[in-house]
């Protein structure tokens, strides 16, 4: 069920069906209590909808809560672990190079001058270009099964990470870094799109927060793990940094194999990673029908467009909100990459040993993980995204300002808590925001990778602004991070204002409709056909943007 923008009436979103003779939309007013309502059949079935019950069942609030817990249990743990090992692998040298850097990588591979920063940044272009060349990884997921694609690339990047532990010189390191960027490019946008196909927008950020919390926790876990692995220095003639790559890469391969072989091979039952709701084996046919229907009609009276056309790519590329949200996301994720890249180096500049610097990176990430999850639950509860992005930006700005100032070690360390908590907690809000406000499966499948590409471009910048000669204050690095946050603070209110104006215009359409003899029914019948509304997507008058 959805509410009209004017919040005056509640209508059954599923009740819009095309009249065979007149091409009209029929809307039926229903009682607000969802437990007593029935869902008519969907007008635009997917390829698997023929196997789903019609109409979908009406669930009570408690039954729906149990259903989402069931879904959470089957899909959230494995994708969270996959993303955790991805971030742990990057934390060796990529997105957070602190661990290998402090374990002899620079000296053994002779990474003098700017070689270290070049090795960091070269992962980013390969990552971004791969995402773009796939014409969005999310589009690939619509053709290739998630239960094959996501575990497959996990195994490949795990092998690449393991091979990084065997490199002997700078060119070999650069080659493996480029390969790592290519193999990891399919994970983040793929998972973001995958979650948007499962959860309605009113429940999405909670799951984004749980998923991204795995990445945040990886910051604490990788520092602790690197501290333990450092004691293997010298075993079989390998230094500590080599063992970090090798062992963490092997762990990634094992995670990918578990997810990969848990489905059709029936080695593990039920499947570890499933595909989309309409084929999920752990759901009953009635539960599948409910989830598919819920996602399709949550913010539209006629449902999302589900058949691919080239215009969907053009629609995403020419949509102002995709670019604004991507730039705001860049203002959030660039500080995330900056602090994750150099947090131990910053802490090491306080005068601590490498081992103690590793351990001191753990508490900020533990607090950050709790903040990420709390923001996710709270955002879904109040149905707002922008306040949590703003809060994260202000935390980052304050933290960087503290660290660039001439203050004591304790204050600077406290500033790192603010940066980690603010940056990591705001990012799921941005991903959930674009997933919520871009309608149409294929348009959203293009928009999400655009946002991810912008974010990784910020990571490329962050890889080069923290220079060795700027230690221990890193004025240049912190200053550029504050600049990005400032850009986001300017764009955020502009975007919210634009959304508010668009929602007001749509609300005016609904108010005009209620003044007619037939209310909402008359409005849609007189202006648009169901096909026109589906093609309009988020620009349709019955779609309300979330602020």
Short mmCIF file of C-alpha atoms in Angstrom, two decimals:
data_model
loop_
_atom_site.label_atom_id
_atom_site.label_comp_id
_atom_site.label_asym_id
_atom_site.label_seq_id
_atom_site.Cartn_x
_atom_site.Cartn_y
_atom_site.Cartn_z
CA UNK A 1 0.00 0.00 0.00
CA UNK A 2 1.18 3.52 -0.68
CA UNK A 3 0.06 6.93 0.38
CA UNK A 4 -0.66 9.74 -1.96
CA UNK A 5 1.76 12.68 -1.79
CA UNK A 6 -0.91 14.73 -0.12
CA UNK A 7 -1.21 12.06 2.57
CA UNK A 8 -4.97 12.38 2.35
CA UNK A 9 -5.87 8.94 1.09
CA UNK A 10 -4.48 5.44 1.17
CA UNK A 11 -4.88 3.36 -1.94
CA UNK A 12 -4.05 -0.19 -2.84
CA UNK A 13 -1.04 0.14 -5.15
CA UNK A 14 -1.70 -3.25 -6.61
CA UNK A 15 -5.18 -2.40 -7.70
CA UNK A 16 -4.16 -0.58 -10.85
CA UNK A 17 -5.04 -2.90 -13.75
CA UNK A 18 -5.33 -2.09 -17.39
CA UNK A 19 -8.83 -2.26 -18.82
CA UNK A 20 -8.70 -4.44 -21.91
CA UNK A 21 -11.03 -2.17 -23.85
CA UNK A 22 -10.14 1.32 -22.84
CA UNK A 23 -6.56 1.01 -21.55
CA UNK A 24 -7.71 2.60 -18.29
CA UNK A 25 -6.34 2.27 -14.76
CA UNK A 26 -8.70 1.05 -12.09
CA UNK A 27 -7.86 2.05 -8.51
CA UNK A 28 -9.79 0.64 -5.60
CA UNK A 29 -9.88 2.30 -2.19
CA UNK A 30 -9.15 -0.10 0.62
CA UNK A 31 -9.05 -0.06 4.39
CA UNK A 32 -5.77 1.13 5.87
CA UNK A 33 -5.33 -2.10 7.85
CA UNK A 34 -3.04 -4.22 5.69
CA UNK A 35 -3.97 -7.37 7.53
CA UNK A 36 -7.46 -7.29 6.06
CA UNK A 37 -6.63 -6.26 2.52
CA UNK A 38 -6.22 -8.49 -0.51
CA UNK A 39 -3.76 -7.92 -3.33
CA UNK A 40 -5.09 -8.19 -6.89
CA UNK A 41 -2.82 -9.69 -9.50
CA UNK A 42 0.09 -7.70 -10.94
CA UNK A 43 -0.34 -6.29 -14.42
CA UNK A 44 3.23 -6.69 -15.56
CA UNK A 45 4.57 -10.09 -14.56
CA UNK A 46 8.21 -11.04 -14.66
CA UNK A 47 9.41 -14.19 -16.33
CA UNK A 48 8.87 -16.22 -13.18
CA UNK A 49 5.56 -14.70 -12.07
CA UNK A 50 3.58 -17.43 -13.76
CA UNK A 51 4.65 -19.75 -10.93
CA UNK A 52 3.56 -17.36 -8.19
CA UNK A 53 0.13 -17.35 -6.56
CA UNK A 54 -2.27 -14.69 -7.76
CA UNK A 55 -3.34 -12.67 -5.89
CA UNK A 56 -0.45 -12.53 -3.39
CA UNK A 57 -1.40 -13.21 0.23
CA UNK A 58 -2.22 -10.50 2.75
CA UNK A 59 0.05 -10.80 5.81
CA UNK A 60 -0.41 -9.46 9.29
CA UNK A 61 2.25 -7.17 10.71
CA UNK A 62 3.74 -10.01 12.76
CA UNK A 63 3.73 -12.42 9.79
CA UNK A 64 5.49 -9.84 7.64
CA UNK A 65 8.06 -9.23 10.36
CA UNK A 66 8.80 -12.96 10.56
CA UNK A 67 9.11 -13.14 6.77
CA UNK A 68 11.73 -10.38 6.64
CA UNK A 69 13.66 -12.00 9.47
CA UNK A 70 13.64 -15.20 7.44
CA UNK A 71 14.95 -13.36 4.38
CA UNK A 72 17.62 -11.61 6.49
CA UNK A 73 18.87 -14.90 7.86
CA UNK A 74 19.29 -16.43 4.42
CA UNK A 75 20.93 -13.61 2.46
CA UNK A 76 22.56 -11.11 4.85
CA UNK A 77 25.22 -13.29 6.57
CA UNK A 78 26.92 -14.57 3.41
CA UNK A 79 27.01 -11.26 1.51
CA UNK A 80 28.22 -9.48 4.67
CA UNK A 81 31.05 -11.99 5.07
CA UNK A 82 31.91 -11.67 1.37
CA UNK A 83 32.17 -7.90 1.67
CA UNK A 84 34.09 -8.19 4.93
CA UNK A 85 36.78 -10.34 3.31
CA UNK A 86 36.81 -7.95 0.36
CA UNK A 87 37.64 -5.05 2.66
CA UNK A 88 40.14 -7.11 4.62
CA UNK A 89 41.90 -7.91 1.35
CA UNK A 90 41.95 -4.25 0.36
CA UNK A 91 43.18 -3.31 3.82
CA UNK A 92 46.45 -5.08 3.08
CA UNK A 93 47.50 -2.34 0.68
CA UNK A 94 44.45 -1.22 -1.31
CA UNK A 95 41.67 0.63 0.41
CA UNK A 96 43.62 0.52 3.67
CA UNK A 97 47.30 -0.15 3.11
CA UNK A 98 48.35 0.35 6.69
CA UNK A 99 48.98 -3.27 7.63
CA UNK A 100 51.37 -4.36 4.91
CA UNK A 101 53.02 -0.94 4.95
CA UNK A 102 53.91 -1.33 8.59
CA UNK A 103 55.16 -4.89 8.06
CA UNK A 104 58.06 -4.18 5.67
CA UNK A 105 56.39 -3.80 2.29
CA UNK A 106 58.02 -0.45 1.51
CA UNK A 107 61.56 -1.59 2.22
CA UNK A 108 61.49 -5.04 0.61
CA UNK A 109 59.93 -3.86 -2.67
CA UNK A 110 61.87 -0.60 -2.65
CA UNK A 111 58.76 1.58 -2.85
CA UNK A 112 60.61 4.88 -2.81
CA UNK A 113 59.25 8.28 -3.77
CA UNK A 114 55.66 8.13 -4.96
CA UNK A 115 55.75 4.45 -5.96
CA UNK A 116 53.66 3.46 -2.96
CA UNK A 117 50.91 5.96 -3.81
CA UNK A 118 50.98 4.88 -7.47
CA UNK A 119 50.49 1.26 -6.42
CA UNK A 120 47.50 2.36 -4.37
CA UNK A 121 45.86 4.46 -7.04
CA UNK A 122 46.23 2.00 -9.94
CA UNK A 123 43.53 -0.23 -8.50
CA UNK A 124 40.99 2.58 -8.87
CA UNK A 125 41.09 3.15 -12.67
CA UNK A 126 40.82 -0.59 -13.35
CA UNK A 127 37.96 -0.85 -10.86
CA UNK A 128 36.04 2.08 -12.35
CA UNK A 129 36.65 1.17 -15.99
CA UNK A 130 35.57 -2.42 -15.40
CA UNK A 131 32.31 -1.28 -13.80
CA UNK A 132 31.67 1.06 -16.72
CA UNK A 133 32.58 -1.45 -19.44
CA UNK A 134 30.09 -3.96 -18.02
CA UNK A 135 27.44 -1.27 -18.76
CA UNK A 136 26.84 -1.67 -15.12
CA UNK A 137 27.61 -4.79 -13.17
CA UNK A 138 23.99 -4.69 -12.04
CA UNK A 139 22.86 -5.30 -15.62
CA UNK A 140 25.07 -8.38 -15.65
CA UNK A 141 23.29 -9.65 -12.55
CA UNK A 142 20.01 -9.48 -14.46
CA UNK A 143 21.54 -11.85 -17.03
CA UNK A 144 23.87 -13.89 -14.79
CA UNK A 145 22.65 -15.40 -11.55
CA UNK A 146 23.88 -13.65 -8.37
CA UNK A 147 24.56 -17.07 -6.81
CA UNK A 148 27.17 -17.63 -9.54
CA UNK A 149 28.47 -14.15 -10.29
CA UNK A 150 29.15 -12.90 -6.75
CA UNK A 151 30.89 -16.05 -5.40
CA UNK A 152 32.80 -16.42 -8.68
CA UNK A 153 34.43 -13.01 -8.51
CA UNK A 154 35.09 -13.57 -4.78
CA UNK A 155 37.19 -16.63 -5.61
CA UNK A 156 39.07 -14.81 -8.37
CA UNK A 157 40.01 -11.79 -6.27
CA UNK A 158 40.98 -14.11 -3.39
CA UNK A 159 43.43 -15.85 -5.71
CA UNK A 160 44.74 -12.46 -6.85
CA UNK A 161 45.25 -11.35 -3.24
CA UNK A 162 47.13 -14.56 -2.46
CA UNK A 163 49.44 -14.01 -5.43
CA UNK A 164 50.17 -10.50 -4.15
CA UNK A 165 51.99 -12.13 -1.26
CA UNK A 166 54.46 -13.68 -3.72
CA UNK A 167 55.47 -10.55 -5.65
CA UNK A 168 59.18 -9.70 -5.62
CA UNK A 169 59.34 -6.26 -7.22
CA UNK A 170 57.41 -3.09 -7.96
CA UNK A 171 56.14 -4.01 -11.49
CA UNK A 172 54.69 -7.28 -10.16
CA UNK A 173 52.95 -5.40 -7.37
CA UNK A 174 51.42 -2.93 -9.84
CA UNK A 175 50.21 -5.78 -12.06
CA UNK A 176 48.46 -7.57 -9.21
CA UNK A 177 46.93 -4.31 -8.00
CA UNK A 178 45.38 -3.68 -11.43
CA UNK A 179 44.08 -7.26 -11.51
CA UNK A 180 42.59 -6.82 -8.04
CA UNK A 181 40.69 -3.73 -9.17
CA UNK A 182 39.24 -5.62 -12.14
CA UNK A 183 38.11 -8.61 -10.08
CA UNK A 184 36.60 -6.58 -7.24
CA UNK A 185 34.66 -4.22 -9.52
CA UNK A 186 31.64 -6.50 -9.70
CA UNK A 187 30.99 -6.88 -5.97
CA UNK A 188 29.81 -3.58 -4.48
CA UNK A 189 27.40 -2.40 -7.24
CA UNK A 190 26.21 -5.98 -7.67
CA UNK A 191 25.34 -6.40 -4.00
CA UNK A 192 23.71 -2.97 -3.76
CA UNK A 193 21.46 -3.80 -6.70
CA UNK A 194 20.84 -7.32 -5.33
CA UNK A 195 19.57 -5.91 -2.02
CA UNK A 196 17.36 -3.39 -3.82
CA UNK A 197 15.66 -6.31 -5.59
CA UNK A 198 14.84 -8.00 -2.29
CA UNK A 199 13.85 -5.27 0.15
CA UNK A 200 11.26 -2.49 -0.10
CA UNK A 201 12.64 0.99 0.26
CA UNK A 202 11.21 1.32 3.77
CA UNK A 203 13.52 -1.46 4.94
CA UNK A 204 16.53 -0.99 2.68
CA UNK A 205 18.97 1.11 4.69
CA UNK A 206 18.79 -1.20 7.69
CA UNK A 207 20.09 -3.98 5.45
CA UNK A 208 22.58 -1.68 3.73
CA UNK A 209 23.83 -0.77 7.20
CA UNK A 210 24.21 -4.41 8.25
CA UNK A 211 26.01 -5.18 5.00
CA UNK A 212 28.27 -2.12 5.16
CA UNK A 213 28.83 -2.80 8.85
CA UNK A 214 30.82 -5.83 7.73
CA UNK A 215 33.11 -3.52 5.78
CA UNK A 216 33.44 -1.20 8.77
CA UNK A 217 34.21 -4.09 11.10
CA UNK A 218 36.82 -5.24 8.59
CA UNK A 219 38.80 -2.13 9.51
CA UNK A 220 39.02 -3.35 13.11
CA UNK A 221 39.42 -7.00 12.16
CA UNK A 222 42.20 -6.42 9.62
CA UNK A 223 44.24 -4.38 12.07
CA UNK A 224 43.93 -7.06 14.73
CA UNK A 225 44.60 -9.86 12.24
CA UNK A 226 47.65 -8.09 10.84
CA UNK A 227 49.01 -7.73 14.37
CA UNK A 228 48.74 -11.49 14.89
CA UNK A 229 50.12 -12.42 11.44
CA UNK A 230 53.09 -10.10 11.97
CA UNK A 231 54.55 -12.71 14.32
CA UNK A 232 54.97 -15.03 11.29
CA UNK A 233 57.66 -12.72 9.94
CA UNK A 234 60.57 -14.85 8.64
CA UNK A 235 58.70 -18.15 8.35
CA UNK A 236 59.69 -19.91 5.10
CA UNK A 237 61.70 -16.84 4.17
CA UNK A 238 58.68 -14.58 3.82
CA UNK A 239 58.19 -11.29 5.60
CA UNK A 240 55.10 -10.38 7.58
CA UNK A 241 53.43 -8.43 4.76
CA UNK A 242 53.61 -11.49 2.46
CA UNK A 243 51.84 -13.69 5.00
CA UNK A 244 49.12 -11.05 5.42
CA UNK A 245 48.32 -11.24 1.70
CA UNK A 246 48.60 -15.03 1.46
CA UNK A 247 46.50 -16.01 4.47
CA UNK A 248 43.79 -13.44 3.96
CA UNK A 249 43.61 -14.32 0.25
CA UNK A 250 43.16 -18.02 1.05
CA UNK A 251 40.37 -17.16 3.50
CA UNK A 252 38.61 -15.19 0.74
CA UNK A 253 38.82 -18.13 -1.66
CA UNK A 254 37.25 -20.41 0.96
CA UNK A 255 34.37 -17.97 1.53
CA UNK A 256 33.72 -17.78 -2.22
CA UNK A 257 33.76 -21.57 -2.58
CA UNK A 258 31.28 -22.03 0.25
CA UNK A 259 28.90 -19.53 -1.36
CA UNK A 260 29.44 -20.92 -4.86
CA UNK A 261 28.85 -24.60 -4.14
CA UNK A 262 25.97 -24.14 -1.75
CA UNK A 263 23.25 -24.06 -4.41
CA UNK A 264 22.80 -26.41 -7.37
CA UNK A 265 25.52 -28.77 -6.19
CA UNK A 266 23.40 -29.43 -3.07
CA UNK A 267 26.53 -29.76 -0.97
CA UNK A 268 24.91 -27.41 1.51
CA UNK A 269 21.14 -27.23 1.86
CA UNK A 270 19.43 -24.80 1.91
CA UNK A 271 21.55 -22.73 -0.52
CA UNK A 272 24.09 -20.37 1.02
CA UNK A 273 23.49 -17.63 -1.58
CA UNK A 274 20.21 -17.48 -3.45
CA UNK A 275 19.19 -15.47 -6.49
CA UNK A 276 16.13 -13.25 -6.62
CA UNK A 277 12.89 -13.52 -4.60
CA UNK A 278 10.81 -15.15 -7.34
CA UNK A 279 13.10 -18.22 -7.38
CA UNK A 280 14.28 -18.39 -3.74
CA UNK A 281 13.95 -22.04 -2.62
CA UNK A 282 13.71 -21.20 1.09
CA UNK A 283 10.47 -19.25 0.51
CA UNK A 284 7.02 -20.68 -0.06
CA UNK A 285 5.23 -19.65 -3.28
CA UNK A 286 3.01 -17.33 -1.23
CA UNK A 287 6.02 -15.66 0.41
CA UNK A 288 7.71 -15.18 -2.96
CA UNK A 289 4.57 -13.58 -4.35
CA UNK A 290 4.30 -11.23 -1.39
CA UNK A 291 7.93 -10.02 -1.64
CA UNK A 292 7.83 -9.57 -5.42
CA UNK A 293 4.56 -7.68 -5.18
CA UNK A 294 5.74 -5.57 -2.23
CA UNK A 295 8.88 -4.42 -4.03
CA UNK A 296 7.16 -3.81 -7.35
CA UNK A 297 4.26 -1.71 -6.11
CA UNK A 298 5.63 0.00 -3.01
CA UNK A 299 5.78 3.44 -4.66
CA UNK A 300 3.80 3.05 -7.85
CA UNK A 301 0.19 2.29 -8.70
CA UNK A 302 1.16 0.33 -11.82
CA UNK A 303 4.49 -1.25 -10.84
CA UNK A 304 8.10 -0.87 -11.99
CA UNK A 305 9.22 -1.35 -15.55
CA UNK A 306 11.06 -4.66 -15.74
CA UNK A 307 12.00 -5.15 -19.40
CA UNK A 308 15.32 -3.82 -20.67
CA UNK A 309 15.55 -1.13 -23.31
CA UNK A 310 18.58 0.96 -24.29
CA UNK A 311 16.72 4.09 -23.20
CA UNK A 312 17.08 2.96 -19.57
CA UNK A 313 20.82 3.62 -19.82
CA UNK A 314 20.17 7.05 -21.32
CA UNK A 315 17.53 7.81 -18.68
CA UNK A 316 20.05 7.15 -15.91
CA UNK A 317 22.81 9.14 -17.60
CA UNK A 318 20.58 12.18 -18.07
CA UNK A 319 18.88 12.15 -14.67
CA UNK A 320 20.02 15.07 -12.51
CA UNK A 321 19.54 13.15 -9.27
CA UNK A 322 21.98 10.41 -10.30
CA UNK A 323 24.78 12.96 -10.70
CA UNK A 324 23.91 14.99 -7.59
CA UNK A 325 23.70 11.91 -5.39
CA UNK A 326 26.93 10.56 -6.90
CA UNK A 327 28.78 13.80 -6.10
CA UNK A 328 27.40 13.85 -2.55
CA UNK A 329 28.44 10.22 -2.23
CA UNK A 330 31.93 11.20 -3.36
CA UNK A 331 32.05 13.76 -0.54
CA UNK A 332 31.28 10.96 1.93
CA UNK A 333 33.32 8.06 0.59
CA UNK A 334 36.51 10.05 -0.12
CA UNK A 335 37.01 10.67 3.63
CA UNK A 336 36.27 6.98 4.23
CA UNK A 337 39.04 5.94 1.87
CA UNK A 338 41.34 8.63 3.21
CA UNK A 339 41.05 7.55 6.85
CA UNK A 340 41.15 3.84 6.01
CA UNK A 341 44.23 4.35 3.85
CA UNK A 342 46.32 6.12 6.44
CA UNK A 343 44.80 5.71 9.89
CA UNK A 344 47.67 3.59 11.28
CA UNK A 345 50.22 5.90 9.68
CA UNK A 346 48.47 8.84 11.37
CA UNK A 347 48.43 6.99 14.68
CA UNK A 348 52.02 5.89 14.14
CA UNK A 349 52.89 9.57 13.86
CA UNK A 350 51.69 9.98 17.45
CA UNK A 351 54.86 8.14 18.48
CA UNK A 352 53.59 4.58 18.87
CA UNK A 353 55.27 1.44 17.53
CA UNK A 354 53.86 -0.28 14.41
CA UNK A 355 52.32 -3.08 16.50
CA UNK A 356 50.59 -0.66 18.90
CA UNK A 357 49.47 1.48 15.94
CA UNK A 358 47.78 -1.61 14.48
CA UNK A 359 45.91 -2.26 17.74
CA UNK A 360 44.87 1.38 18.18
CA UNK A 361 43.04 1.26 14.83
CA UNK A 362 40.57 -1.27 16.27
CA UNK A 363 38.47 0.93 18.66
CA UNK A 364 37.50 3.58 16.05
CA UNK A 365 36.19 0.87 13.74
CA UNK A 366 34.27 -0.88 16.51
CA UNK A 367 32.51 2.40 17.34
CA UNK A 368 32.04 3.06 13.62
CA UNK A 369 30.37 -0.33 13.10
CA UNK A 370 27.87 0.37 15.88
CA UNK A 371 27.16 3.81 14.39
CA UNK A 372 26.57 2.35 10.91
CA UNK A 373 23.99 -0.13 12.19
CA UNK A 374 22.28 2.45 14.43
CA UNK A 375 22.01 4.94 11.54
CA UNK A 376 20.49 2.23 9.33
CA UNK A 377 17.74 1.28 11.77
CA UNK A 378 16.97 4.91 12.62
CA UNK A 379 16.87 6.04 8.99
CA UNK A 380 14.35 3.35 8.05
CA UNK A 381 12.30 4.14 11.14
CA UNK A 382 11.88 7.85 10.28
CA UNK A 383 11.98 7.28 6.49
CA UNK A 384 14.64 9.92 5.86
CA UNK A 385 18.11 9.70 4.29
CA UNK A 386 19.46 13.27 4.11
CA UNK A 387 19.62 13.98 7.89
CA UNK A 388 21.92 11.01 8.38
CA UNK A 389 24.14 12.02 5.47
CA UNK A 390 24.37 15.50 6.96
CA UNK A 391 25.23 14.14 10.40
CA UNK A 392 27.97 11.96 8.92
CA UNK A 393 29.42 14.88 6.96
CA UNK A 394 29.54 17.09 10.06
CA UNK A 395 31.25 14.34 12.07
CA UNK A 396 33.88 13.96 9.33
CA UNK A 397 34.44 17.70 9.06
CA UNK A 398 34.91 18.00 12.82
CA UNK A 399 37.27 15.03 12.97
CA UNK A 400 39.49 16.27 10.14
CA UNK A 401 39.55 19.78 11.63
CA UNK A 402 40.78 18.35 14.94
CA UNK A 403 43.50 16.31 13.27
CA UNK A 404 44.79 19.15 11.16
CA UNK A 405 45.06 21.39 14.24
CA UNK A 406 47.93 21.64 16.69
CA UNK A 407 46.30 19.74 19.53
CA UNK A 408 47.29 16.86 21.77
CA UNK A 409 47.47 13.19 20.82
CA UNK A 410 44.31 12.38 22.78
CA UNK A 411 42.25 14.95 20.89
CA UNK A 412 43.59 13.77 17.54
CA UNK A 413 42.78 10.16 18.39
CA UNK A 414 39.26 11.23 19.35
CA UNK A 415 39.02 12.95 15.96
CA UNK A 416 39.68 9.64 14.22
CA UNK A 417 36.60 8.19 15.96
CA UNK A 418 34.50 11.02 14.50
CA UNK A 419 35.87 10.54 10.99
CA UNK A 420 35.40 6.76 10.95
CA UNK A 421 31.92 6.93 12.48
CA UNK A 422 30.72 9.78 10.26
CA UNK A 423 32.10 8.56 6.94
CA UNK A 424 31.21 4.91 7.29
CA UNK A 425 27.73 5.61 8.72
CA UNK A 426 26.78 8.12 5.98
CA UNK A 427 27.71 5.87 3.06
CA UNK A 428 24.82 3.35 3.42
CA UNK A 429 22.45 6.31 3.50
CA UNK A 430 23.75 7.41 0.11
CA UNK A 431 23.46 3.96 -1.44
CA UNK A 432 19.97 3.45 -0.01
CA UNK A 433 18.98 6.94 -1.17
CA UNK A 434 19.76 6.37 -4.83
CA UNK A 435 18.28 2.87 -4.70
CA UNK A 436 15.10 4.34 -3.20
CA UNK A 437 14.65 7.33 -5.50
CA UNK A 438 15.56 5.82 -8.87
CA UNK A 439 12.63 3.77 -10.17
CA UNK A 440 12.78 1.07 -12.81
CA UNK A 441 14.95 -1.99 -12.34
CA UNK A 442 17.28 -1.33 -15.28
CA UNK A 443 17.58 2.40 -14.74
CA UNK A 444 18.53 1.68 -11.13
CA UNK A 445 20.93 -0.99 -12.37
CA UNK A 446 22.82 1.75 -14.25
CA UNK A 447 22.53 4.47 -11.59
CA UNK A 448 24.07 2.47 -8.75
CA UNK A 449 27.37 1.71 -10.56
CA UNK A 450 27.64 5.38 -11.57
CA UNK A 451 27.54 6.26 -7.88
CA UNK A 452 30.13 3.57 -7.08
CA UNK A 453 32.44 4.84 -9.85
CA UNK A 454 32.30 8.36 -8.42
CA UNK A 455 33.11 6.97 -4.99
CA UNK A 456 36.14 5.07 -6.25
CA UNK A 457 37.33 8.16 -8.09
CA UNK A 458 37.41 9.80 -4.68
CA UNK A 459 39.42 6.85 -3.44
CA UNK A 460 41.98 7.47 -6.19
CA UNK A 461 42.34 11.05 -4.98
CA UNK A 462 42.62 10.01 -1.34
CA UNK A 463 45.41 7.59 -2.29
CA UNK A 464 47.65 10.47 -3.32
CA UNK A 465 47.01 13.29 -0.88
CA UNK A 466 48.57 11.74 2.22
CA UNK A 467 52.26 12.10 1.48
CA UNK A 468 55.14 10.88 3.60
CA UNK A 469 56.68 14.36 3.74
CA UNK A 470 53.46 15.75 5.27
CA UNK A 471 53.63 13.55 8.39
CA UNK A 472 52.61 13.77 11.16
CA UNK A 473 49.92 16.47 10.65
CA UNK A 474 49.10 15.65 7.00
CA UNK A 475 47.82 19.17 6.39
CA UNK A 476 47.40 18.64 2.64
CA UNK A 477 45.53 15.36 3.01
CA UNK A 478 43.20 16.52 5.77
CA UNK A 479 42.60 19.81 3.97
CA UNK A 480 41.53 18.13 0.72
CA UNK A 481 39.26 15.76 2.63
CA UNK A 482 37.62 18.78 4.29
CA UNK A 483 37.16 20.34 0.85
CA UNK A 484 35.24 17.30 -0.38
CA UNK A 485 33.05 17.30 2.72
CA UNK A 486 32.38 21.00 2.12
CA UNK A 487 31.26 20.31 -1.46
CA UNK A 488 28.85 17.71 -0.12
CA UNK A 489 27.50 20.14 2.47
CA UNK A 490 26.66 22.55 -0.35
CA UNK A 491 25.07 19.96 -2.66
CA UNK A 492 23.02 18.20 0.02
CA UNK A 493 20.53 21.03 0.78
CA UNK A 494 20.24 21.79 -2.94
CA UNK A 495 19.26 18.18 -3.63
CA UNK A 496 16.79 18.06 -0.74
CA UNK A 497 15.22 21.33 -1.92
CA UNK A 498 14.88 19.98 -5.47
CA UNK A 499 13.25 16.78 -4.19
CA UNK A 500 10.88 18.80 -2.01
CA UNK A 501 9.80 20.96 -4.96
CA UNK A 502 9.20 17.89 -7.14
CA UNK A 503 7.20 16.18 -4.39
CA UNK A 504 5.13 19.36 -3.96
CA UNK A 505 4.31 19.42 -7.66
CA UNK A 506 3.28 15.77 -7.56
CA UNK A 507 1.22 16.42 -4.44
CA UNK A 508 -0.57 19.21 -6.34
CA UNK A 509 -1.53 16.71 -9.04
CA UNK A 510 -3.04 14.44 -6.39
CA UNK A 511 -4.91 17.33 -4.76
CA UNK A 512 -6.34 18.33 -8.12
CA UNK A 513 -7.35 14.74 -8.66
CA UNK A 514 -9.22 14.51 -5.37
CA UNK A 515 -11.22 17.57 -6.37
CA UNK A 516 -12.65 15.70 -9.37
CA UNK A 517 -15.69 13.49 -9.24
CA UNK A 518 -13.65 10.28 -9.27
CA UNK A 519 -10.76 11.28 -6.98
CA UNK A 520 -7.41 9.57 -7.68
CA UNK A 521 -9.05 7.28 -10.20
CA UNK A 522 -10.09 10.22 -12.36
CA UNK A 523 -6.62 11.79 -12.21
CA UNK A 524 -4.77 8.85 -13.66
CA UNK A 525 -7.46 7.88 -16.12
CA UNK A 526 -7.63 11.34 -17.59
CA UNK A 527 -3.87 11.92 -17.99
CA UNK A 528 -1.88 8.68 -18.29
CA UNK A 529 -2.10 5.06 -19.34
CA UNK A 530 -0.45 2.37 -17.15
CA UNK A 531 2.31 1.95 -19.72
CA UNK A 532 3.06 5.69 -19.63
CA UNK A 533 3.30 5.65 -15.84
CA UNK A 534 5.67 2.69 -15.91
CA UNK A 535 7.87 4.35 -18.52
CA UNK A 536 8.01 7.56 -16.46
CA UNK A 537 9.38 5.65 -13.47
CA UNK A 538 10.37 7.99 -10.65
CA UNK A 539 9.09 10.97 -12.66
CA UNK A 540 5.54 9.62 -12.53
CA UNK A 541 3.04 11.65 -10.48
CA UNK A 542 2.35 8.69 -8.17
CA UNK A 543 6.06 8.34 -7.18
CA UNK A 544 7.25 10.24 -4.12
CA UNK A 545 10.95 10.95 -3.57
CA UNK A 546 12.37 10.19 -0.16
CA UNK A 547 14.22 13.13 1.40
#
